[in-house]
């Protein structure tokens, strides 16, 4: 269960969240990941040390170093105990022009440094209304993982986030989400064979305590990537508890 804080929370706000949330991280029976802004990674890595809460970055550059003003490399993320990094989020694709080819390079760069990529895919409202959701998402998965080493497939995390459901309050129904997750699993099997069964596929898009249980109960939904409801420790903790109950 991963919270993507996007461009929210100063270091002090991040630490206040950590203080209130930390008890859950000590007894977690599910993997809990927080993706704060880069600026809060150092403080949170100290605050959560010795707990089971893991950190993710929200982006990386694919190169190890160089003349890339404003960018951060996987080696730099490693210094802050980032075990995961989100790549290809729909906001990065729409607002910063990130392409499947760039996501592919980033995924390889991350896994080479032993950071697990959380690769986001998802269709637009137009794609869904024209009946192309499954095809578009399968294509994104294929292109975003074209060079990914098959021996490391089990460390991948996919996040299916229908663009029309992100931050809108609209959620895919459990059946709609399961249909796409199943198609993603099929595509992953074509790419990587049987290890695809072990790849975590998260659902993202207006997940809240009220809808988490029904979504997480679906066969191919293994977890969630949570935006808005991951900002408050109460709602994120409630969602994590649903996951513990449904899988435990
Ligand atoms: C997200 O941005 O990854 C996300 C799922 O946001 P929200 O939960 O707010 O829809």
mmCIF file of C-alpha atoms and ligand atoms in Angstrom:
data_model
loop_
_atom_site.group_PDB
_atom_site.id
_atom_site.type_symbol
_atom_site.label_atom_id
_atom_site.label_comp_id
_atom_site.label_asym_id
_atom_site.label_seq_id
_atom_site.Cartn_x
_atom_site.Cartn_y
_atom_site.Cartn_z
ATOM 1 C CA UNK A 1 0.000 0.000 0.000
ATOM 2 C CA UNK A 2 1.678 3.169 -1.159
ATOM 3 C CA UNK A 3 0.900 6.826 -0.493
ATOM 4 C CA UNK A 4 1.970 9.272 -3.187
ATOM 5 C CA UNK A 5 2.180 12.678 -1.552
ATOM 6 C CA UNK A 6 2.889 14.495 -4.837
ATOM 7 C CA UNK A 7 4.008 18.132 -4.226
ATOM 8 C CA UNK A 8 2.633 18.224 -0.689
ATOM 9 C CA UNK A 9 4.133 18.484 2.813
ATOM 10 C CA UNK A 10 7.109 20.373 4.118
ATOM 11 C CA UNK A 11 9.677 18.447 6.159
ATOM 12 C CA UNK A 12 7.897 19.431 9.399
ATOM 13 C CA UNK A 13 4.537 18.283 8.047
ATOM 14 C CA UNK A 14 6.075 15.005 6.887
ATOM 15 C CA UNK A 15 7.551 14.430 10.347
ATOM 16 C CA UNK A 16 4.197 15.136 12.026
ATOM 17 C CA UNK A 17 2.620 12.465 9.778
ATOM 18 C CA UNK A 18 5.433 10.035 10.647
ATOM 19 C CA UNK A 19 4.962 10.550 14.369
ATOM 20 C CA UNK A 20 1.237 9.819 14.175
ATOM 21 C CA UNK A 21 1.599 6.889 11.766
ATOM 22 C CA UNK A 22 4.654 5.129 13.119
ATOM 23 C CA UNK A 23 2.806 2.693 15.429
ATOM 24 C CA UNK A 24 1.247 1.002 12.382
ATOM 25 C CA UNK A 25 4.647 0.695 10.719
ATOM 26 C CA UNK A 26 5.941 -1.277 13.655
ATOM 27 C CA UNK A 27 3.337 -4.043 13.342
ATOM 28 C CA UNK A 28 2.658 -4.010 9.632
ATOM 29 C CA UNK A 29 1.629 -7.247 7.982
ATOM 30 C CA UNK A 30 1.497 -5.590 4.579
ATOM 31 C CA UNK A 31 4.144 -3.584 2.743
ATOM 32 C CA UNK A 32 3.666 0.112 3.457
ATOM 33 C CA UNK A 33 5.373 2.643 1.223
ATOM 34 C CA UNK A 34 5.372 6.431 1.418
ATOM 35 C CA UNK A 35 6.442 8.571 -1.531
ATOM 36 C CA UNK A 36 7.127 12.054 -0.170
ATOM 37 C CA UNK A 37 8.645 14.938 -2.123
ATOM 38 C CA UNK A 38 12.428 14.557 -2.547
ATOM 39 C CA UNK A 39 12.987 17.213 0.141
ATOM 40 C CA UNK A 40 11.415 15.064 2.890
ATOM 41 C CA UNK A 41 13.209 11.807 2.052
ATOM 42 C CA UNK A 42 16.171 12.348 4.409
ATOM 43 C CA UNK A 43 14.026 13.244 7.426
ATOM 44 C CA UNK A 44 11.576 10.395 6.812
ATOM 45 C CA UNK A 45 14.326 7.863 6.303
ATOM 46 C CA UNK A 46 15.530 8.704 9.835
ATOM 47 C CA UNK A 47 11.995 8.857 11.279
ATOM 48 C CA UNK A 48 10.969 5.443 9.898
ATOM 49 C CA UNK A 49 14.270 3.662 10.495
ATOM 50 C CA UNK A 50 13.694 0.430 12.405
ATOM 51 C CA UNK A 51 10.066 0.231 11.209
ATOM 52 C CA UNK A 52 8.584 -1.556 8.241
ATOM 53 C CA UNK A 53 7.567 1.642 6.465
ATOM 54 C CA UNK A 54 9.531 1.948 3.240
ATOM 55 C CA UNK A 55 10.201 5.010 1.142
ATOM 56 C CA UNK A 56 9.664 5.694 -2.539
ATOM 57 C CA UNK A 57 10.675 8.652 -4.669
ATOM 58 C CA UNK A 58 8.123 10.094 -7.088
ATOM 59 C CA UNK A 59 10.479 10.209 -10.061
ATOM 60 C CA UNK A 60 14.082 9.707 -11.135
ATOM 61 C CA UNK A 61 16.323 10.495 -14.076
ATOM 62 C CA UNK A 62 17.606 7.449 -15.941
ATOM 63 C CA UNK A 63 21.253 8.595 -16.056
ATOM 64 C CA UNK A 64 23.645 8.104 -13.137
ATOM 65 C CA UNK A 65 24.976 11.684 -13.213
ATOM 66 C CA UNK A 66 25.659 14.558 -15.574
ATOM 67 C CA UNK A 67 24.436 17.884 -16.902
ATOM 68 C CA UNK A 68 20.726 17.461 -16.134
ATOM 69 C CA UNK A 69 19.817 20.551 -14.118
ATOM 70 C CA UNK A 70 17.044 19.932 -11.618
ATOM 71 C CA UNK A 71 17.155 16.142 -11.880
ATOM 72 C CA UNK A 72 17.926 13.394 -9.362
ATOM 73 C CA UNK A 73 19.563 10.024 -10.125
ATOM 74 C CA UNK A 74 18.864 6.533 -8.751
ATOM 75 C CA UNK A 75 22.230 6.575 -6.904
ATOM 76 C CA UNK A 76 21.132 9.738 -5.085
ATOM 77 C CA UNK A 77 17.836 8.109 -4.119
ATOM 78 C CA UNK A 78 19.707 5.116 -2.717
ATOM 79 C CA UNK A 79 21.389 7.421 -0.212
ATOM 80 C CA UNK A 80 17.984 7.981 1.393
ATOM 81 C CA UNK A 81 16.992 4.309 1.607
ATOM 82 C CA UNK A 82 14.504 4.596 -1.223
ATOM 83 C CA UNK A 83 13.459 1.039 -1.909
ATOM 84 C CA UNK A 84 10.892 2.002 -4.548
ATOM 85 C CA UNK A 85 10.402 4.784 -7.098
ATOM 86 C CA UNK A 86 7.222 5.762 -8.914
ATOM 87 C CA UNK A 87 7.731 6.274 -12.650
ATOM 88 C CA UNK A 88 5.360 7.220 -15.448
ATOM 89 C CA UNK A 89 2.691 8.692 -13.188
ATOM 90 C CA UNK A 90 -0.087 10.172 -15.334
ATOM 91 C CA UNK A 91 0.723 13.663 -14.027
ATOM 92 C CA UNK A 92 4.309 13.268 -15.212
ATOM 93 C CA UNK A 93 3.109 11.923 -18.546
ATOM 94 C CA UNK A 94 0.539 14.727 -19.036
ATOM 95 C CA UNK A 95 2.321 17.727 -17.478
ATOM 96 C CA UNK A 96 5.985 16.915 -18.130
ATOM 97 C CA UNK A 97 5.755 14.908 -21.341
ATOM 98 C CA UNK A 98 7.160 11.665 -19.927
ATOM 99 C CA UNK A 99 6.957 8.925 -22.568
ATOM 100 C CA UNK A 100 6.834 5.129 -22.397
ATOM 101 C CA UNK A 101 10.389 5.051 -23.799
ATOM 102 C CA UNK A 102 11.634 7.230 -20.925
ATOM 103 C CA UNK A 103 9.756 5.114 -18.401
ATOM 104 C CA UNK A 104 11.451 2.048 -19.906
ATOM 105 C CA UNK A 105 14.928 3.591 -19.409
ATOM 106 C CA UNK A 106 14.097 4.680 -15.884
ATOM 107 C CA UNK A 107 12.800 1.227 -14.920
ATOM 108 C CA UNK A 108 16.065 -0.371 -16.067
ATOM 109 C CA UNK A 109 18.206 2.271 -14.322
ATOM 110 C CA UNK A 110 16.300 1.765 -11.073
ATOM 111 C CA UNK A 111 16.439 -2.007 -10.962
ATOM 112 C CA UNK A 112 20.167 -1.923 -11.790
ATOM 113 C CA UNK A 113 20.552 -0.009 -8.489
ATOM 114 C CA UNK A 114 18.192 -2.408 -6.708
ATOM 115 C CA UNK A 115 15.350 0.111 -6.446
ATOM 116 C CA UNK A 116 11.960 -1.400 -7.274
ATOM 117 C CA UNK A 117 10.097 0.604 -9.936
ATOM 118 C CA UNK A 118 6.391 1.343 -9.472
ATOM 119 C CA UNK A 119 5.387 1.711 -13.122
ATOM 120 C CA UNK A 120 2.135 3.636 -13.606
ATOM 121 C CA UNK A 121 -0.199 3.041 -16.530
ATOM 122 C CA UNK A 122 -3.797 3.993 -17.203
ATOM 123 C CA UNK A 123 -6.234 5.086 -19.859
ATOM 124 C CA UNK A 124 -7.862 8.492 -20.361
ATOM 125 C CA UNK A 125 -11.614 9.003 -20.222
ATOM 126 C CA UNK A 126 -11.651 9.229 -24.015
ATOM 127 C CA UNK A 127 -9.844 5.867 -24.310
ATOM 128 C CA UNK A 128 -12.367 4.280 -21.953
ATOM 129 C CA UNK A 129 -15.389 5.753 -23.681
ATOM 130 C CA UNK A 130 -14.156 4.575 -27.050
ATOM 131 C CA UNK A 131 -13.788 1.030 -25.687
ATOM 132 C CA UNK A 132 -9.987 1.019 -26.007
ATOM 133 C CA UNK A 133 -8.960 0.924 -22.350
ATOM 134 C CA UNK A 134 -7.584 -2.643 -22.339
ATOM 135 C CA UNK A 135 -5.639 -2.171 -25.554
ATOM 136 C CA UNK A 136 -4.124 1.191 -24.533
ATOM 137 C CA UNK A 137 -3.072 -0.075 -21.114
ATOM 138 C CA UNK A 138 -1.554 -3.280 -22.548
ATOM 139 C CA UNK A 139 0.450 -1.165 -24.994
ATOM 140 C CA UNK A 140 1.707 1.107 -22.210
ATOM 141 C CA UNK A 141 2.817 -1.931 -20.199
ATOM 142 C CA UNK A 142 4.664 -3.440 -23.174
ATOM 143 C CA UNK A 143 6.411 -0.214 -24.186
ATOM 144 C CA UNK A 144 7.254 0.887 -20.648
ATOM 145 C CA UNK A 145 8.930 -2.470 -19.944
ATOM 146 C CA UNK A 146 10.498 -3.192 -23.326
ATOM 147 C CA UNK A 147 14.083 -3.384 -21.965
ATOM 148 C CA UNK A 148 13.306 -4.505 -18.433
ATOM 149 C CA UNK A 149 15.389 -7.561 -17.429
ATOM 150 C CA UNK A 150 13.134 -10.615 -17.171
ATOM 151 C CA UNK A 151 15.204 -12.058 -14.313
ATOM 152 C CA UNK A 152 14.066 -9.163 -12.124
ATOM 153 C CA UNK A 153 10.357 -9.355 -13.007
ATOM 154 C CA UNK A 154 9.200 -10.250 -9.514
ATOM 155 C CA UNK A 155 10.586 -6.989 -8.128
ATOM 156 C CA UNK A 156 8.430 -4.898 -10.429
ATOM 157 C CA UNK A 157 5.299 -3.153 -9.221
ATOM 158 C CA UNK A 158 2.655 -2.014 -11.703
ATOM 159 C CA UNK A 159 0.102 0.635 -10.780
ATOM 160 C CA UNK A 160 -3.077 0.754 -12.833
ATOM 161 C CA UNK A 161 -4.417 4.272 -12.483
ATOM 162 C CA UNK A 162 -7.242 5.244 -14.837
ATOM 163 C CA UNK A 163 -6.549 8.921 -15.526
ATOM 164 C CA UNK A 164 -10.236 9.802 -15.158
ATOM 165 C CA UNK A 165 -10.217 8.462 -11.589
ATOM 166 C CA UNK A 166 -7.143 10.306 -10.268
ATOM 167 C CA UNK A 167 -8.034 13.079 -7.852
ATOM 168 C CA UNK A 168 -11.567 13.265 -9.242
ATOM 169 C CA UNK A 169 -13.462 11.321 -6.579
ATOM 170 C CA UNK A 170 -14.555 8.870 -9.336
ATOM 171 C CA UNK A 171 -13.331 5.327 -8.766
ATOM 172 C CA UNK A 172 -13.334 2.424 -11.199
ATOM 173 C CA UNK A 173 -15.807 -0.159 -9.929
ATOM 174 C CA UNK A 174 -14.138 -3.273 -8.496
ATOM 175 C CA UNK A 175 -15.214 -5.224 -11.625
ATOM 176 C CA UNK A 176 -13.923 -2.563 -14.034
ATOM 177 C CA UNK A 177 -10.594 -2.433 -12.198
ATOM 178 C CA UNK A 178 -10.299 -6.237 -12.023
ATOM 179 C CA UNK A 179 -10.892 -6.512 -15.792
ATOM 180 C CA UNK A 180 -7.922 -4.227 -16.497
ATOM 181 C CA UNK A 181 -5.718 -5.817 -13.820
ATOM 182 C CA UNK A 182 -6.360 -9.212 -15.379
ATOM 183 C CA UNK A 183 -5.377 -7.851 -18.795
ATOM 184 C CA UNK A 184 -2.205 -6.340 -17.295
ATOM 185 C CA UNK A 185 -1.333 -9.707 -15.702
ATOM 186 C CA UNK A 186 -1.840 -11.368 -19.118
ATOM 187 C CA UNK A 187 0.505 -8.847 -20.772
ATOM 188 C CA UNK A 188 3.088 -9.349 -18.017
ATOM 189 C CA UNK A 189 2.898 -13.116 -18.608
ATOM 190 C CA UNK A 190 3.582 -12.559 -22.307
ATOM 191 C CA UNK A 191 6.619 -10.465 -21.373
ATOM 192 C CA UNK A 192 8.021 -12.420 -18.434
ATOM 193 C CA UNK A 193 6.303 -15.826 -18.231
ATOM 194 C CA UNK A 194 5.256 -17.385 -14.932
ATOM 195 C CA UNK A 195 7.018 -14.847 -12.616
ATOM 196 C CA UNK A 196 4.247 -12.464 -13.713
ATOM 197 C CA UNK A 197 2.023 -14.173 -11.122
ATOM 198 C CA UNK A 198 4.215 -12.656 -8.406
ATOM 199 C CA UNK A 199 4.235 -9.094 -9.753
ATOM 200 C CA UNK A 200 2.255 -6.718 -7.553
ATOM 201 C CA UNK A 201 -0.398 -4.800 -9.432
ATOM 202 C CA UNK A 202 -1.773 -1.829 -7.514
ATOM 203 C CA UNK A 203 -4.980 0.034 -8.246
ATOM 204 C CA UNK A 204 -4.921 3.828 -7.989
ATOM 205 C CA UNK A 205 -7.618 6.439 -8.468
ATOM 206 C CA UNK A 206 -9.612 7.955 -5.590
ATOM 207 C CA UNK A 207 -9.016 5.019 -3.237
ATOM 208 C CA UNK A 208 -10.493 5.830 0.180
ATOM 209 C CA UNK A 209 -11.306 3.886 3.340
ATOM 210 C CA UNK A 210 -14.896 3.483 2.040
ATOM 211 C CA UNK A 211 -13.980 1.732 -1.224
ATOM 212 C CA UNK A 212 -10.627 0.079 -0.423
ATOM 213 C CA UNK A 213 -12.051 -3.197 0.923
ATOM 214 C CA UNK A 214 -14.105 -4.009 -2.206
ATOM 215 C CA UNK A 215 -11.245 -3.128 -4.554
ATOM 216 C CA UNK A 216 -8.616 -5.077 -2.611
ATOM 217 C CA UNK A 217 -10.850 -8.167 -2.559
ATOM 218 C CA UNK A 218 -10.447 -8.558 -6.343
ATOM 219 C CA UNK A 219 -8.213 -11.407 -7.463
ATOM 220 C CA UNK A 220 -5.658 -9.397 -9.443
ATOM 221 C CA UNK A 221 -5.630 -6.275 -7.252
ATOM 222 C CA UNK A 222 -2.679 -6.677 -4.928
ATOM 223 C CA UNK A 223 -2.495 -3.243 -3.376
ATOM 224 C CA UNK A 224 -3.145 0.438 -3.935
ATOM 225 C CA UNK A 225 -1.362 3.619 -4.919
ATOM 226 C CA UNK A 226 -3.113 6.359 -3.014
ATOM 227 C CA UNK A 227 -2.986 10.108 -3.567
ATOM 228 C CA UNK A 228 -5.415 12.300 -1.613
ATOM 229 C CA UNK A 229 -6.306 9.764 1.081
ATOM 230 C CA UNK A 230 -2.610 9.079 1.697
ATOM 231 C CA UNK A 231 -1.989 12.609 2.950
ATOM 232 C CA UNK A 232 -3.801 12.193 6.266
ATOM 233 C CA UNK A 233 -2.449 9.549 8.612
ATOM 234 C CA UNK A 234 -5.970 8.546 9.714
ATOM 235 C CA UNK A 235 -7.261 7.720 6.226
ATOM 236 C CA UNK A 236 -4.023 6.059 5.075
ATOM 237 C CA UNK A 237 -3.946 3.939 8.251
ATOM 238 C CA UNK A 238 -7.595 2.943 7.721
ATOM 239 C CA UNK A 239 -6.832 1.785 4.157
ATOM 240 C CA UNK A 240 -3.758 -0.152 5.308
ATOM 241 C CA UNK A 241 -5.902 -1.897 7.929
ATOM 242 C CA UNK A 242 -8.451 -2.973 5.264
ATOM 243 C CA UNK A 243 -5.595 -4.535 3.333
ATOM 244 C CA UNK A 244 -4.328 -6.349 6.420
ATOM 245 C CA UNK A 245 -7.828 -7.751 7.020
ATOM 246 C CA UNK A 246 -8.514 -8.729 3.414
ATOM 247 C CA UNK A 247 -5.162 -10.459 2.846
ATOM 248 C CA UNK A 248 -4.589 -11.732 6.360
HETATM 249 C C1 LIG B 1 -2.418 9.170 -7.630
HETATM 250 O O1 LIG B 1 -2.150 10.313 -7.947
HETATM 251 O O2 LIG B 1 -1.568 8.273 -7.767
HETATM 252 C C2 LIG B 1 -3.751 8.916 -7.097
HETATM 253 C C3 LIG B 1 -4.195 7.701 -7.152
HETATM 254 O O3 LIG B 1 -4.439 9.997 -6.591
HETATM 255 P P1 LIG B 1 -5.890 9.962 -5.851
HETATM 256 O O4 LIG B 1 -5.880 8.810 -4.880
HETATM 257 O O5 LIG B 1 -5.989 11.279 -5.168
HETATM 258 O O6 LIG B 1 -6.895 9.787 -6.931
#
